[in-house]
Coordinates of C-alpha atoms in Angstrom, one line a residue:
Chain A
X602 CA -33.8 22.9 30.8
X603 CA -30.2 23.5 31.9
X604 CA -28.1 26.2 30.3
X605 CA -25.7 23.7 28.6
X606 CA -28.6 21.7 27.1
X607 CA -30.3 24.9 25.9
X608 CA -27.0 26.1 24.3
X609 CA -26.2 22.8 22.5
X610 CA -29.8 22.0 21.5
X611 CA -30.7 21.5 17.9
X612 CA -33.9 21.6 15.8
X613 CA -35.0 20.5 12.4
X614 CA -36.8 23.8 12.0
X615 CA -34.8 26.6 10.3
X616 CA -34.7 30.0 12.0
X617 CA -36.8 32.7 10.3
X618 CA -34.4 34.0 7.7
X619 CA -35.0 35.3 4.2
X620 CA -36.5 32.6 1.8
X621 CA -33.5 32.6 -0.4
X622 CA -31.1 31.9 2.4
X623 CA -33.2 29.2 3.9
X624 CA -33.2 27.2 0.7
X625 CA -29.4 26.9 0.9
X626 CA -29.6 25.5 4.4
X627 CA -30.0 21.8 5.1
X628 CA -29.1 20.3 8.4
X629 CA -29.9 20.9 12.0
X630 CA -30.3 24.3 13.5
X631 CA -29.1 25.8 16.8
X632 CA -28.5 29.2 18.4
X633 CA -25.4 30.3 20.3
X634 CA -26.1 32.9 22.9
X635 CA -23.7 35.2 24.6
X636 CA -23.3 33.3 27.8
X637 CA -20.6 30.8 26.7
X638 CA -18.1 33.2 25.3
X639 CA -14.3 33.5 25.9
X640 CA -13.7 37.0 24.6
X641 CA -15.7 37.4 21.5
X642 CA -15.7 33.7 20.5
X643 CA -18.0 30.9 21.6
X644 CA -16.0 28.4 23.6
X645 CA -14.5 25.7 21.4
X646 CA -15.7 22.9 23.7
X647 CA -19.3 24.1 23.4
X648 CA -18.9 24.1 19.6
X649 CA -17.6 20.6 19.6
X650 CA -20.4 19.4 21.9
X651 CA -22.9 21.0 19.6
X652 CA -21.4 19.3 16.6
X653 CA -21.4 15.9 18.3
X654 CA -25.0 16.4 19.4
X655 CA -25.9 16.7 15.7
X656 CA -23.8 13.8 14.6
X657 CA -25.2 11.6 17.4
X658 CA -28.7 12.4 16.3
X659 CA -28.0 11.5 12.7
X660 CA -26.2 8.3 13.8
X661 CA -29.1 7.3 16.0
X662 CA -31.5 7.8 13.1
X663 CA -29.2 5.6 10.9
X664 CA -29.4 2.8 13.5
X665 CA -25.8 3.0 14.6
X666 CA -24.3 3.5 18.1
X667 CA -24.4 7.2 18.9
X668 CA -22.0 8.0 21.7
X669 CA -18.7 9.5 20.6
X670 CA -15.7 7.6 21.9
X671 CA -13.2 9.6 19.9
X672 CA -13.4 12.9 18.0
X673 CA -11.1 15.3 16.3
X674 CA -11.8 18.8 15.2
X675 CA -10.3 21.7 13.3
X676 CA -11.6 25.3 13.5
X677 CA -11.5 27.3 10.2
X678 CA -13.0 30.2 12.0
X679 CA -14.2 31.3 15.5
X680 CA -17.9 30.8 16.3
X681 CA -19.9 33.8 17.4
X682 CA -23.3 34.3 19.0
X683 CA -26.1 33.7 16.6
X684 CA -27.7 30.9 14.6
X685 CA -25.7 27.8 13.7
X686 CA -26.2 25.1 11.1
X687 CA -25.0 21.6 11.9
X688 CA -24.4 19.2 9.0
X689 CA -23.8 15.6 10.1
X690 CA -22.5 13.0 7.8
X691 CA -22.9 9.3 8.6
X692 CA -19.9 7.6 7.0
X693 CA -20.2 4.1 8.2
X694 CA -22.7 2.4 10.4
X695 CA -21.3 -0.6 12.2
X696 CA -22.9 -2.9 14.8
X697 CA -20.4 -1.9 17.5
X698 CA -18.4 1.0 16.0
X699 CA -19.6 3.7 13.6
X700 CA -17.8 6.6 11.9
X701 CA -19.0 10.0 10.9
X702 CA -18.1 13.6 10.2
X703 CA -19.9 16.9 11.0
X704 CA -19.6 20.5 10.0
X705 CA -20.8 23.5 12.0
X706 CA -21.5 26.6 9.9
X707 CA -22.7 30.2 10.6
X708 CA -23.9 32.8 8.2
X709 CA -21.4 35.6 8.0
X710 CA -23.7 37.8 5.8
X711 CA -22.6 36.2 2.5
X712 CA -23.9 32.7 3.2
X713 CA -22.8 29.8 5.4
X714 CA -19.2 29.8 6.5
X715 CA -17.6 26.7 8.1
X716 CA -16.6 27.2 11.8
X717 CA -15.7 23.7 12.7
X718 CA -15.2 20.3 11.0
X719 CA -15.0 17.1 13.0
X720 CA -14.5 13.4 12.4
X721 CA -15.7 11.0 15.1
X722 CA -15.9 7.4 16.1
X723 CA -19.1 6.4 17.9
X724 CA -20.0 3.4 20.0
X725 CA -22.1 2.3 23.0
X726 CA -19.7 3.6 25.7
X727 CA -21.3 1.3 28.3
X728 CA -20.0 -1.6 26.3
X729 CA -16.5 -0.1 25.9
X730 CA -15.6 1.0 29.4
X731 CA -15.3 -2.2 31.3
X732 CA -13.2 -4.1 32.4
X733 CA -10.7 -1.4 33.6
X734 CA -7.1 -2.7 33.2
X735 CA -5.2 0.5 33.9
X736 CA -5.6 4.2 34.0
X737 CA -3.8 7.5 34.6
X738 CA -3.1 8.1 38.4
X739 CA -5.5 10.4 40.1
X740 CA -3.8 13.7 40.9
X741 CA -3.7 14.8 44.5
X742 CA -5.9 17.9 44.9
X743 CA -7.1 19.8 47.9
X744 CA -10.9 19.5 48.3
X745 CA -12.9 22.0 46.2
X746 CA -13.6 24.3 49.2
X747 CA -9.8 24.7 49.7
X748 CA -9.3 25.5 46.0
X749 CA -9.4 28.9 44.3
X750 CA -12.5 30.0 42.4
X751 CA -11.4 30.6 38.8
X752 CA -13.2 33.9 38.3
X753 CA -11.2 35.2 41.3
X754 CA -7.9 33.9 40.0
X755 CA -8.6 35.4 36.6
X756 CA -8.9 38.8 38.2
X757 CA -9.3 41.6 35.6
X758 CA -9.6 39.0 32.8
X759 CA -12.8 37.5 34.3
X760 CA -15.1 40.1 32.9
X761 CA -14.0 39.1 29.3
X762 CA -14.7 35.4 30.0
X763 CA -18.5 35.2 30.1
X764 CA -18.3 31.4 30.3
X765 CA -16.9 31.5 33.9
X766 CA -20.5 32.4 35.1
X767 CA -21.7 29.0 33.7
X768 CA -19.1 27.0 35.6
X769 CA -18.0 26.3 39.1
X770 CA -14.2 26.0 38.4
X771 CA -11.8 25.6 41.3
X772 CA -8.1 25.7 40.8
X773 CA -5.5 23.9 43.0
X774 CA -3.7 26.8 44.8
X775 CA -0.4 25.2 43.7
X776 CA -1.3 25.8 40.1
X777 CA -3.2 29.1 40.4
X778 CA -0.2 31.4 40.9
X779 CA -0.8 32.9 37.4
X780 CA -3.6 34.9 39.0
X781 CA -1.2 36.9 41.0
X782 CA 1.6 37.0 38.4
X783 CA 3.5 34.0 39.9
X784 CA 3.0 31.1 37.6
X785 CA 4.8 27.9 38.7
X786 CA 6.6 27.4 35.4
X787 CA 5.8 23.7 35.5
X788 CA 3.3 23.8 32.8
X789 CA 0.4 22.2 34.7
X790 CA -3.1 23.3 35.9
X791 CA -5.2 21.1 38.2
X792 CA -8.6 21.7 39.6
X793 CA -12.3 20.8 39.9
X794 CA -15.2 21.7 37.6
X795 CA -18.9 21.3 37.4
X796 CA -21.8 23.3 35.8
X797 CA -22.9 26.3 38.0
X798 CA -26.5 25.4 37.6
X799 CA -26.1 21.9 39.0
X800 CA -26.5 20.0 35.8
X801 CA -24.5 16.7 36.2
X802 CA -21.7 15.7 33.8
X803 CA -22.5 13.2 31.1
X804 CA -21.1 11.9 27.8
X805 CA -22.6 14.9 25.9
X806 CA -20.8 17.4 28.1
X807 CA -17.4 15.8 28.4
X808 CA -16.2 17.2 25.1
X809 CA -17.0 20.6 26.5
X810 CA -15.3 20.1 29.8
X811 CA -12.1 18.9 28.0
X812 CA -11.8 22.5 26.7
X813 CA -13.2 24.5 29.6
X814 CA -10.1 25.4 31.6
X815 CA -7.8 28.4 31.1
X816 CA -4.9 27.6 28.8
X817 CA -2.2 25.6 30.5
X818 CA 0.4 28.1 29.2
X819 CA -0.9 30.5 31.9
X820 CA 1.3 28.4 34.2
X821 CA 4.3 29.3 32.0
X822 CA 3.6 33.0 32.2
X823 CA 2.0 33.3 28.8
X824 CA -1.2 35.1 29.5
X825 CA -2.3 35.7 25.9
X826 CA -5.2 33.8 24.5
X827 CA -4.3 30.4 23.0
X828 CA -6.3 29.6 19.9
X829 CA -6.9 25.9 19.2
X830 CA -5.7 24.7 15.8
X831 CA -6.6 21.1 16.2
X832 CA -8.3 19.1 19.0
X833 CA -8.6 15.4 19.6
X834 CA -10.5 13.7 22.4
X835 CA -11.2 10.3 23.7
X836 CA -14.3 9.5 25.9
X837 CA -13.6 6.4 28.0
X838 CA -16.5 6.0 30.5
X839 CA -19.8 7.6 31.4
X840 CA -19.1 10.0 34.3
X841 CA -20.7 9.5 37.7
X842 CA -22.6 12.6 39.1
X843 CA -20.5 15.1 41.1
X844 CA -17.3 17.1 40.6
X845 CA -14.9 16.4 37.8
X846 CA -11.2 16.4 38.6
X847 CA -9.1 17.9 35.8
X848 CA -5.4 18.0 35.0
X849 CA -3.9 20.0 32.1
X850 CA -0.2 19.6 31.1
X851 CA 2.0 20.8 28.4
X852 CA 5.4 19.3 27.5
X853 CA 6.3 20.5 24.0
X854 CA 6.4 24.3 23.4
X855 CA 8.2 25.5 20.3
X856 CA 7.7 27.8 17.4
X857 CA 4.6 29.5 18.9
X858 CA 2.8 26.2 19.2
X859 CA 2.2 23.9 22.2
X860 CA 0.3 20.8 22.9
X861 CA -2.2 20.8 25.8
X862 CA -3.1 17.4 27.3
X863 CA -6.2 17.2 29.5
X864 CA -7.3 14.3 31.6
X865 CA -10.7 14.2 33.4
X866 CA -11.6 11.9 36.3
X867 CA -15.1 11.6 37.7
X868 CA -16.2 11.6 41.3
X869 CA -15.4 7.9 41.6
X870 CA -11.8 8.6 40.4
X871 CA -12.4 6.9 37.1
X872 CA -10.7 8.4 34.0
X873 CA -13.7 9.4 31.8
X874 CA -12.0 11.5 29.1
X875 CA -8.7 12.8 27.8
X876 CA -7.7 15.1 25.0
X877 CA -4.8 16.7 23.2
X878 CA -4.9 19.9 21.3
X879 CA -2.3 21.9 19.3
X880 CA -2.7 25.6 20.0
X881 CA -0.9 28.8 19.4
X882 CA 1.0 30.7 22.1
X883 CA 3.2 33.8 22.4
X884 CA 5.8 32.9 25.0
X885 CA 7.1 35.7 27.3
X886 CA 10.6 36.7 26.2
X887 CA 13.5 35.2 28.2
X888 CA 14.4 32.2 26.1
X889 CA 14.2 28.6 27.3
X890 CA 11.1 28.4 29.5
Chain B
X748 CA 12.9 6.6 -6.4
X749 CA 12.7 5.2 -2.9
X750 CA 10.1 2.6 -1.9
X751 CA 8.2 5.0 0.4
X752 CA 8.0 7.7 -2.3
X753 CA 6.9 5.2 -4.9
X754 CA 4.2 3.9 -2.6
X755 CA 2.8 7.3 -1.6
X756 CA 3.2 8.9 -5.0
X757 CA 0.1 10.3 -6.7
X758 CA -0.8 11.2 -10.3
X759 CA -3.5 13.1 -12.0
X760 CA -3.9 10.3 -14.5
X761 CA -6.6 7.7 -13.7
X762 CA -5.6 4.1 -13.9
X763 CA -7.0 2.2 -17.0
X764 CA -10.4 1.1 -15.7
X765 CA -13.7 0.7 -17.5
X766 CA -15.0 4.0 -18.9
X767 CA -18.1 4.1 -16.6
X768 CA -16.0 3.7 -13.5
X769 CA -13.5 6.3 -14.5
X770 CA -16.2 9.0 -14.9
X771 CA -17.0 8.6 -11.2
X772 CA -13.5 9.2 -10.2
X773 CA -12.1 12.7 -9.6
X774 CA -9.0 13.3 -7.5
X775 CA -5.5 12.0 -7.5
X776 CA -4.6 8.4 -8.2
X777 CA -2.1 6.1 -6.5
X778 CA -1.4 2.5 -6.2
X779 CA -0.7 0.5 -3.1
X780 CA 1.6 -2.5 -3.6
X781 CA 2.0 -5.5 -1.3
X782 CA 5.3 -4.4 0.3
X783 CA 3.8 -2.3 3.1
X784 CA 1.3 -4.7 4.6
X785 CA 0.6 -5.6 8.1
X786 CA -1.3 -8.9 7.7
X787 CA -3.7 -8.3 4.8
X788 CA -4.0 -4.5 5.3
X789 CA -1.9 -1.6 4.1
X790 CA -0.1 0.0 7.1
X791 CA -2.3 2.9 8.4
X792 CA 0.7 5.2 8.6
X793 CA 1.3 4.8 4.9
X794 CA -2.4 5.4 4.2
X795 CA -2.2 8.7 6.2
X796 CA 1.1 9.8 4.5
X797 CA -0.6 9.1 1.1
X798 CA -3.6 11.2 2.1
X799 CA -1.5 14.1 3.3
X800 CA 0.6 14.0 0.1
X801 CA -2.7 14.6 -1.8
X802 CA -3.8 17.3 0.5
X803 CA -0.4 19.0 0.5
X804 CA -0.5 19.1 -3.3
X805 CA -3.9 20.6 -3.4
X806 CA -3.0 23.2 -0.8
X807 CA 0.2 24.1 -2.6
X808 CA -1.9 24.7 -5.8
X809 CA -4.3 26.8 -3.8
X810 CA -1.4 29.0 -2.7
X811 CA -1.5 28.0 1.0
X812 CA 1.3 26.6 3.2
X813 CA 1.4 22.8 2.5
X814 CA 3.2 21.0 5.4
X815 CA 0.9 19.3 7.9
X816 CA 1.5 20.4 11.5
X817 CA -1.5 18.5 12.8
X818 CA -3.7 15.8 11.3
X819 CA -6.5 13.5 12.5
X820 CA -7.8 10.4 10.8
X821 CA -10.6 7.8 11.0
X822 CA -10.5 4.5 9.1
X823 CA -14.0 3.3 7.9
X824 CA -12.2 0.3 6.3
X825 CA -8.8 -1.3 5.9
X826 CA -6.8 -0.4 2.8
X827 CA -5.7 -3.2 0.6
X828 CA -3.2 -3.5 -2.3
X829 CA -4.5 -1.9 -5.5
X830 CA -5.4 1.5 -6.9
X831 CA -6.3 4.3 -4.6
X832 CA -8.2 7.5 -5.1
X833 CA -7.3 10.6 -3.0
X834 CA -9.8 13.4 -2.8
X835 CA -8.3 16.5 -1.1
X836 CA -10.5 19.4 0.0
X837 CA -9.0 22.8 0.7
X838 CA -11.2 24.3 3.5
X839 CA -9.4 27.5 4.3
X840 CA -6.3 29.0 2.9
X841 CA -4.5 31.3 5.3
X842 CA -1.2 33.1 5.1
X843 CA 0.3 31.2 8.0
X844 CA -2.2 28.4 8.8
X845 CA -4.4 26.5 6.4
X846 CA -7.1 23.9 7.0
X847 CA -8.2 21.0 4.8
X848 CA -9.7 17.5 4.7
X849 CA -8.9 14.5 2.5
X850 CA -10.5 11.2 1.7
X851 CA -8.8 8.1 0.5
X852 CA -11.0 5.6 -1.4
X853 CA -10.6 2.2 -3.1
X854 CA -12.9 0.4 -5.5
X855 CA -14.3 -2.7 -3.8
X856 CA -16.0 -3.9 -7.0
X857 CA -19.2 -1.9 -6.5
X858 CA -17.6 1.6 -6.8
X859 CA -15.4 3.7 -4.6
X860 CA -15.5 2.9 -0.8
X861 CA -13.9 5.3 1.7
X862 CA -10.9 3.8 3.6
X863 CA -9.7 6.9 5.4
X864 CA -11.0 10.4 6.2
X865 CA -8.6 13.0 7.6
X866 CA -8.7 16.6 8.7
X867 CA -5.5 18.6 8.9
X868 CA -3.9 21.9 9.7
X869 CA -1.1 23.0 7.4
X870 CA 1.7 25.5 7.8
X871 CA 5.3 26.2 6.9
X872 CA 6.9 24.0 9.5
X873 CA 10.2 25.9 9.3
X874 CA 8.4 29.0 10.6
X875 CA 6.7 27.0 13.5
X876 CA 9.5 25.0 15.0
X877 CA 11.8 27.7 16.6
X878 CA 12.5 28.9 19.2
X879 CA 12.3 25.7 21.2
X880 CA 11.1 26.4 24.8
X881 CA 10.6 22.9 26.1
X882 CA 10.2 19.3 24.9
X883 CA 9.8 15.7 26.1
X884 CA 12.9 14.3 27.6
X885 CA 14.9 12.0 25.3
X886 CA 14.6 8.4 26.4
X887 CA 17.8 6.6 27.2
X888 CA 18.4 3.8 24.6
X889 CA 21.3 1.5 23.9
X890 CA 22.8 2.4 20.5
X891 CA 21.1 0.7 17.5
X892 CA 23.7 -2.0 17.2
X893 CA 22.9 -3.1 20.7
X894 CA 19.2 -3.2 20.1
X895 CA 17.1 -6.1 18.8
X896 CA 16.1 -6.2 15.1
X897 CA 12.3 -6.2 15.1
X898 CA 11.9 -8.9 12.5
X899 CA 13.8 -11.2 14.9
X900 CA 11.7 -10.1 17.9
X901 CA 8.6 -10.7 16.0
X902 CA 9.6 -14.4 15.4
X903 CA 6.9 -16.4 13.7
X904 CA 4.8 -13.3 13.2
X905 CA 7.4 -11.6 11.0
X906 CA 6.3 -13.5 7.9
X907 CA 2.8 -11.8 8.1
X908 CA 4.3 -8.3 8.5
X909 CA 5.6 -7.5 5.0
X910 CA 6.4 -4.0 6.1
X911 CA 9.2 -5.1 8.3
X912 CA 11.3 -5.6 5.1
X913 CA 10.9 -1.9 4.4
X914 CA 12.2 -0.8 7.7
X915 CA 15.3 -1.0 9.9
X916 CA 13.5 -1.2 13.3
X917 CA 15.6 -1.9 16.4
X918 CA 13.9 -2.4 19.8
X919 CA 15.4 -1.6 23.1
X920 CA 16.1 -5.1 24.7
X921 CA 14.4 -3.8 27.9
X922 CA 11.1 -3.5 25.9
X923 CA 11.5 -6.4 23.5
X924 CA 10.6 -9.2 25.9
X925 CA 7.3 -9.8 24.1
X926 CA 9.4 -11.5 21.4
X927 CA 10.2 -14.4 23.8
X928 CA 6.8 -14.3 25.7
X929 CA 8.2 -12.1 28.5
X930 CA 6.5 -8.7 28.1
X931 CA 7.6 -6.2 30.8
X932 CA 4.0 -5.3 31.7
X933 CA 5.0 -1.6 31.8
X934 CA 3.2 -0.7 28.6
X935 CA 6.1 0.9 26.8
X936 CA 8.1 0.2 23.6
X937 CA 11.3 2.1 22.8
X938 CA 13.6 1.8 19.8
X939 CA 15.2 3.2 16.6
X940 CA 13.8 3.3 13.1
X941 CA 14.7 4.3 9.6
X942 CA 13.9 3.2 6.1
X943 CA 15.7 0.0 5.0
X944 CA 16.6 1.6 1.6
X945 CA 18.4 4.5 3.2
X946 CA 15.8 7.2 2.4
X947 CA 16.2 9.9 5.0
X948 CA 13.2 10.9 7.2
X949 CA 11.3 14.1 6.3
X950 CA 8.0 15.8 7.1
X951 CA 6.2 13.6 4.5
X952 CA 7.3 10.4 6.2
X953 CA 6.8 11.3 9.8
X954 CA 3.1 10.5 9.8
X955 CA 4.1 7.0 8.6
X956 CA 6.8 6.6 11.3
X957 CA 4.2 7.5 14.0
X958 CA 2.3 4.3 13.1
X959 CA 5.2 2.0 12.2
X960 CA 6.0 0.2 15.5
X961 CA 4.3 -2.9 16.8
X962 CA 1.4 -2.1 19.1
X963 CA 2.5 -1.0 22.5
X964 CA 0.1 -3.6 24.0
X965 CA 2.6 -6.3 23.0
X966 CA 4.4 -5.1 26.1
X967 CA 1.3 -6.0 28.1
X968 CA 1.1 -9.5 26.7
X969 CA -1.7 -8.7 24.3
X970 CA -0.3 -10.1 21.1
X971 CA -3.5 -9.7 19.0
X972 CA -3.6 -7.1 16.2
X973 CA -4.6 -3.6 17.4
X974 CA -6.9 -1.9 14.9
X975 CA -6.7 1.9 15.0
X976 CA -10.1 3.6 15.4
X977 CA -8.9 7.2 15.4
X978 CA -5.4 8.7 15.0
X979 CA -4.1 12.2 15.7
X980 CA -0.6 13.5 15.1
X981 CA 1.4 16.7 15.6
X982 CA 4.5 17.4 13.5
X983 CA 6.8 19.9 15.3
X984 CA 10.0 20.1 13.4
X985 CA 11.7 18.9 10.1
X986 CA 13.8 15.9 11.1
X987 CA 17.5 15.9 10.6
X988 CA 19.0 12.9 8.6
X989 CA 19.7 9.7 10.5
X990 CA 18.0 7.4 12.9
X991 CA 14.7 8.3 14.5
X992 CA 14.3 7.5 18.2
X993 CA 10.8 6.3 19.1
X994 CA 8.9 5.8 22.4
X995 CA 5.4 4.3 22.6
X996 CA 3.4 4.3 25.8
X997 CA -0.1 3.4 26.9
X998 CA -1.7 4.4 30.2
X999 CA -5.5 3.9 29.8
X1000 CA -6.6 0.4 28.9
X1001 CA -10.3 -0.4 29.4
X1002 CA -13.3 -1.9 27.7
X1003 CA -11.2 -3.4 24.9
X1004 CA -9.8 0.0 24.0
X1005 CA -6.4 1.7 24.7
X1006 CA -4.6 4.9 23.8
X1007 CA -1.2 4.6 22.2
X1008 CA 1.0 7.7 22.6
X1009 CA 4.1 8.0 20.3
X1010 CA 6.9 10.5 20.5
X1011 CA 9.7 10.7 17.9
X1012 CA 13.0 12.4 18.3
X1013 CA 15.4 13.0 15.4
X1014 CA 19.2 12.3 15.4
X1015 CA 19.8 15.7 17.0
X1016 CA 17.5 14.7 20.0
X1017 CA 14.8 17.1 18.8
X1018 CA 11.1 16.1 19.2
X1019 CA 9.9 16.1 15.6
X1020 CA 6.5 14.4 16.0
X1021 CA 4.0 13.0 18.5
X1022 CA 0.7 11.2 18.2
X1023 CA -2.1 9.5 20.1
X1024 CA -4.4 6.9 18.7
X1025 CA -7.4 5.0 20.1
X1026 CA -7.2 1.4 19.2
X1027 CA -8.8 -1.9 20.0
X1028 CA -7.2 -4.6 22.1
X1029 CA -8.1 -8.0 23.5
X1030 CA -6.3 -8.2 26.8
X1031 CA -5.1 -11.5 28.1
X1032 CA -7.3 -12.9 30.9
X1033 CA -6.1 -12.3 34.5
X1034 CA -7.8 -9.1 35.4
X1035 CA -6.1 -5.8 36.3
X1036 CA -3.0 -5.7 34.0

């Protein structure tokens, strides 16, 4: 089993906790390890992918289409390594389009605490990706072997970003200047990504890849961590095997908040996913960036 | 009281329904009239604004900041004129950032049925809009008196769009060709908007304005109605009084789905809100549009 599938896997069997606690738990159970961390927190993309795995299982059981085509999430708290409880809610089962919600909880010692809440729209993505009328232009990128390995660009930060070991992430040299203290100031990161263990991308992993790059604000010289407040993604096609091409941009930065837009193309140059998140940032002083 | 405030107003007092039904209802009560319809359905923006009014009231009562800065919604069913029940849920109260969810329900004869579910991030927007570092460029538009009144552009469709009477909506002539069967094919609509009764824009009405224009796919020659599957918006500043400037674009159209991006600038040219929705479209035949 690949690392991603192990990490997002869920079971109906509760972990061995005290009887009293177990009684309060109903849902699907998982376990976050320490291999997918950014600092002390489990990567938000992995949390979303885990939640969608639970909702997809519930929707499949209810007889509805089970691939997310759109999803939106808020994060009342950061997820940490340890057991997780996933509570899917089937809201509406349609023949072509279904709707649901899902919560992901962890026990903080005093009982379950919500880490993520998501709403989602599910369908058969195979039926909703053709014909292609128009899509975002594919960004020009040097081939992966001429790009910069992210763990090298991250320099001293790399040690705190465990998740980099799970990924093969290559940054376009034109947008990797932040690694040597020379951000372009454009507000854009471009690069290639795939799992380090060779697992191919699929619909289940796209929500993760949408949140797998460094914050785009690195390219504006803001090197602090950028906590996601709200995240919204669209999945538009099942990805072909191979490298994913990723572009992150930000346009509106004000009041300590910015939007990060992400678009992902698969190896056939097809747009397979896009997202927008609102996140927090502490801009370097110096006024209008 | 203005029309918008009347329509989105909520009360703790249940409408006079049969005793048995009333017992099942807990939440805030409202009433959708027939002045804000698009075809037979209440405009989705009005539904979202009503839901956020309920969540804001609950958050205020819980002692948390009560202005939405980000919100995401799904629509299990279309809202229709008649009583509505709003059920807010305070998920997390923070000093600066709070998180919540809200459901909007209507009785379809067999009990409450969910019409909209939303998650949202709330804050004091005054504390989160300055300083301004960068924002989307303001689109060049002819002044409102040189633009085309939407109800005129809509032609025969106008009668089915009751909501046009509530709005003063002026389209840039360059993007209003759909009204005479000559869409530009670019996938962009631009224009000005304000309430017809002179009510000024504010944070409460921005979620409505984000979903108040005709579908951007009109500019691609797809004149069918475009049902929203999932909607996500960011509010970035409190709008100044006066006209709002609006730009709608779409880039990814495939498999009967498209994303509609909306940006709104206030009369001081400040970006006050932006959104992205995934919606359904039936493209005219002819292949690559």
